[in-house]
Short mmCIF file of C-alpha atoms in Angstrom, two decimals:
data_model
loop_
_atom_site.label_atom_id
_atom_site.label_comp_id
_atom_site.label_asym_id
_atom_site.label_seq_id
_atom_site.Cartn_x
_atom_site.Cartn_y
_atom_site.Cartn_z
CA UNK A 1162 -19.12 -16.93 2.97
CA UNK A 1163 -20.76 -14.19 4.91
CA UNK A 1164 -18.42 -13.96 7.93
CA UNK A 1165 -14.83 -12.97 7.12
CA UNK A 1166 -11.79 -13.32 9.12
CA UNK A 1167 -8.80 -10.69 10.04
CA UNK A 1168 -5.24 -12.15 9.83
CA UNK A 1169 -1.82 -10.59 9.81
CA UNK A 1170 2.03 -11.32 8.76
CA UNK A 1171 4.73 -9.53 9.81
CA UNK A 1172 7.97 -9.60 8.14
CA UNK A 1173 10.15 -8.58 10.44
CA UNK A 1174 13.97 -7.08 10.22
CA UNK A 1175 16.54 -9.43 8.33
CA UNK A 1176 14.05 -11.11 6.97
CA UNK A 1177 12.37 -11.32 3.59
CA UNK A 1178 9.79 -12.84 1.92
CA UNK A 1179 8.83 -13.24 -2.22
CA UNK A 1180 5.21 -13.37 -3.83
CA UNK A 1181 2.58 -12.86 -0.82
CA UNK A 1182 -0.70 -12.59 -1.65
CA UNK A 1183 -2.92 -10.91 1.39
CA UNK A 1184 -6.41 -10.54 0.51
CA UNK A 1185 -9.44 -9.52 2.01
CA UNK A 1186 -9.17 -8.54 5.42
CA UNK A 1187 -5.54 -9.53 5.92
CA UNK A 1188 -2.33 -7.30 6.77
CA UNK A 1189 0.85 -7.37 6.23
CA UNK A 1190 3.27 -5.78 8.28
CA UNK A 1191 6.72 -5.10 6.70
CA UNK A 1192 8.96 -4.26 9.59
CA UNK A 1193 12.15 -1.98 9.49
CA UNK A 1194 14.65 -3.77 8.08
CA UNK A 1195 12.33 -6.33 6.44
CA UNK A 1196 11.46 -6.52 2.86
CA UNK A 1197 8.78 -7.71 0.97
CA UNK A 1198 9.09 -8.35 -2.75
CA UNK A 1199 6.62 -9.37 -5.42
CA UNK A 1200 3.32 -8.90 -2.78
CA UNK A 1201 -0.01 -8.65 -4.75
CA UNK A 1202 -3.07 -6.74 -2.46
CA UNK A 1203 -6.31 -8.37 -2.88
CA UNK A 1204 -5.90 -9.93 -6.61
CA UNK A 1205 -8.87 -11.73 -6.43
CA UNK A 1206 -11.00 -8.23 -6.51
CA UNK A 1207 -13.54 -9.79 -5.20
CA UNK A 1208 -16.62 -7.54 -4.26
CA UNK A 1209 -19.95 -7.66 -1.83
CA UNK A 1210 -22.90 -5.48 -1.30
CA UNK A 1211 -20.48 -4.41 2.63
CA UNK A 1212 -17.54 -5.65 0.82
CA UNK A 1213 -16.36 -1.47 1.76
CA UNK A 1214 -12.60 -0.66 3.25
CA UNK A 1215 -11.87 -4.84 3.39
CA UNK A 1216 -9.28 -4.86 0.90
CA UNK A 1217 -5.96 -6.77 1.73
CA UNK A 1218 -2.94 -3.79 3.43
CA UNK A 1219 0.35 -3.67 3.20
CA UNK A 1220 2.34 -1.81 6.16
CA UNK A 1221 5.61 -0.49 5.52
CA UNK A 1222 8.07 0.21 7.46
CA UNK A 1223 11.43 -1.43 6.48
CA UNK A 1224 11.28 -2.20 2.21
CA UNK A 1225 9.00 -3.18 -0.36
CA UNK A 1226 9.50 -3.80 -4.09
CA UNK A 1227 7.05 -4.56 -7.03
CA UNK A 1228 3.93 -4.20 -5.11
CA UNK A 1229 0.52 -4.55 -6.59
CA UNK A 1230 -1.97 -2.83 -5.16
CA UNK A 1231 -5.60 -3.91 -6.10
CA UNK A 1232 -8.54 -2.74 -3.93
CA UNK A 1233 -6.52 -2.97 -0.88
CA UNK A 1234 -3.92 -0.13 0.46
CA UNK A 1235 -0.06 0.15 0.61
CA UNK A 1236 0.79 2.34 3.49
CA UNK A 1237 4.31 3.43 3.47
CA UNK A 1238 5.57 5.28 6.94
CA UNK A 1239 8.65 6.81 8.39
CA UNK A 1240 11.29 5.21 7.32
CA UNK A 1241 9.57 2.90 4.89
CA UNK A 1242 10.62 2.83 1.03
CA UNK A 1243 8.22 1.05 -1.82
CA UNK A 1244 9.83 0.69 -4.93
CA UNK A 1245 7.91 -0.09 -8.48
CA UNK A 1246 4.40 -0.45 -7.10
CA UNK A 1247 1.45 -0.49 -9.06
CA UNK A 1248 -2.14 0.98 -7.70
CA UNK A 1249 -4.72 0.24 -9.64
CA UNK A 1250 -8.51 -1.03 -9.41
CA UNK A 1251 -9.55 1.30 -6.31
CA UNK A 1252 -6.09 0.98 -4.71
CA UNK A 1253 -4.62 3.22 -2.81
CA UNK A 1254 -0.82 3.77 -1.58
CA UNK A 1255 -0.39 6.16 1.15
CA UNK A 1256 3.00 7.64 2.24
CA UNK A 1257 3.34 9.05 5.51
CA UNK A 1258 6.04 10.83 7.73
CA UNK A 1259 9.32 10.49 5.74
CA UNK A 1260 8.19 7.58 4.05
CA UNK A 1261 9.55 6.99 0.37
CA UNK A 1262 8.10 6.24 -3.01
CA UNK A 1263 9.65 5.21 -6.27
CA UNK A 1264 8.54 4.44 -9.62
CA UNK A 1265 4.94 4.19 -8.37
CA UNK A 1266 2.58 3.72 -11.38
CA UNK A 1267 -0.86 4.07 -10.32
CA UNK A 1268 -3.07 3.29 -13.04
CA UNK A 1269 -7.26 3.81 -13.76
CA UNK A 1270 -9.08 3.70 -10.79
CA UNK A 1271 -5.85 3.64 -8.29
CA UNK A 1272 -4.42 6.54 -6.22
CA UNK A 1273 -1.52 7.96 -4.42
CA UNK A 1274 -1.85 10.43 -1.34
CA UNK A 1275 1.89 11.81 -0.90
CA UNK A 1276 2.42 13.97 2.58
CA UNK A 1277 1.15 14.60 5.68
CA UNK A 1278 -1.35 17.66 6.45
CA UNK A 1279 -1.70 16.98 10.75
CA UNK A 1280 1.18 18.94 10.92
CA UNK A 1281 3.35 21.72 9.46
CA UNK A 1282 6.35 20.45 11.36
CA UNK A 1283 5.84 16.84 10.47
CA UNK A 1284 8.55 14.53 8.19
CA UNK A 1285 8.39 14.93 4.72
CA UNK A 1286 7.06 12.16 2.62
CA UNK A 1287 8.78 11.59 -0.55
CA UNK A 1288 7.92 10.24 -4.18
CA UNK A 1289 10.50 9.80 -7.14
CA UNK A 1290 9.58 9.07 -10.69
CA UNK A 1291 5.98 8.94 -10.12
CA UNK A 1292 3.77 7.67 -13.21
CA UNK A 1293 0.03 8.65 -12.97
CA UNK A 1294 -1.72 6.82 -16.11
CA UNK A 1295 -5.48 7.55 -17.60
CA UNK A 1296 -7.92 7.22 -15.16
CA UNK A 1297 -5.40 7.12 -11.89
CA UNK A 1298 -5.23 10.03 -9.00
CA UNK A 1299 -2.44 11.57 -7.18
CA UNK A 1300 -2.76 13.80 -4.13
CA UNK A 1301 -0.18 15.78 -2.52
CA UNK A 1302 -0.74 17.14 0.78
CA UNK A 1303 2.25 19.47 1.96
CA UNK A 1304 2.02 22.11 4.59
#
């Protein structure tokens, strides 16, 4: 298949939704209010000679638990919490504004960018009982 297609979910507030799988090229867009639980980013890893930034996303804004992240990115923003996520597999989970982590793990190949640096007065992002195993990276950017 050399043509791909963009699609998008939103979960939006009061509602939830258990064991979403988004792929390649899809989003998900968790909603404040919403929650997500159990969502796996592009499991297939599946990989193409352009195959670069397609990875399946995850949006947060209202609540997401037991994410895993592979090849694809969580981004967590104001007012978003992710709870026992794992990056892994060139992942990456980014928290924004006052976004929220907890008991990320982010293991080989994955990564973690924690803050903000547009703006000294900007919200600050927030990660508890972070886990970086062999092989994963974690970036802080604080002003």
């Amino acid at each position: 298949m050399s043509d791909s297609t963009s699609s998008s979910f939103i979960i939006a507030s009061a509602q939830s939704s258990s064991g979403l799988i988004i792929n390649d090229d899809q989003t998900l867009t968790v909603q404040a209010g919403g929650t997500a639980i159990d969502t796996q980013l592009d499991p297939s890893l599946r990989h193409t000679a352009d195959d670069e930034d397609t990875g399946g996303e995850e949006d947060v804004y209202g609540s997401s638990l037991r994410t895993q992240v592979n090849d694809g990115d969580q981004e967590i923003y104001s007012g978003g919490v992710s709870i026992s996520a794992t990056v892994g597999n060139e992942g990456n989970v980014w928290v924004d504004g006052s976004g929220t982590t907890s008991a990320l793990v982010i293991s080989s190949g994955g990564s973690a960018e924690i803050g903000n640096d547009e703006s000294a007065s900007a919200p600050t992002a927030t990660a508890y009982d972070t886990t970086v195993l062999s092989g994963g990276n974690l970036f802080t950017n604080y002003n």
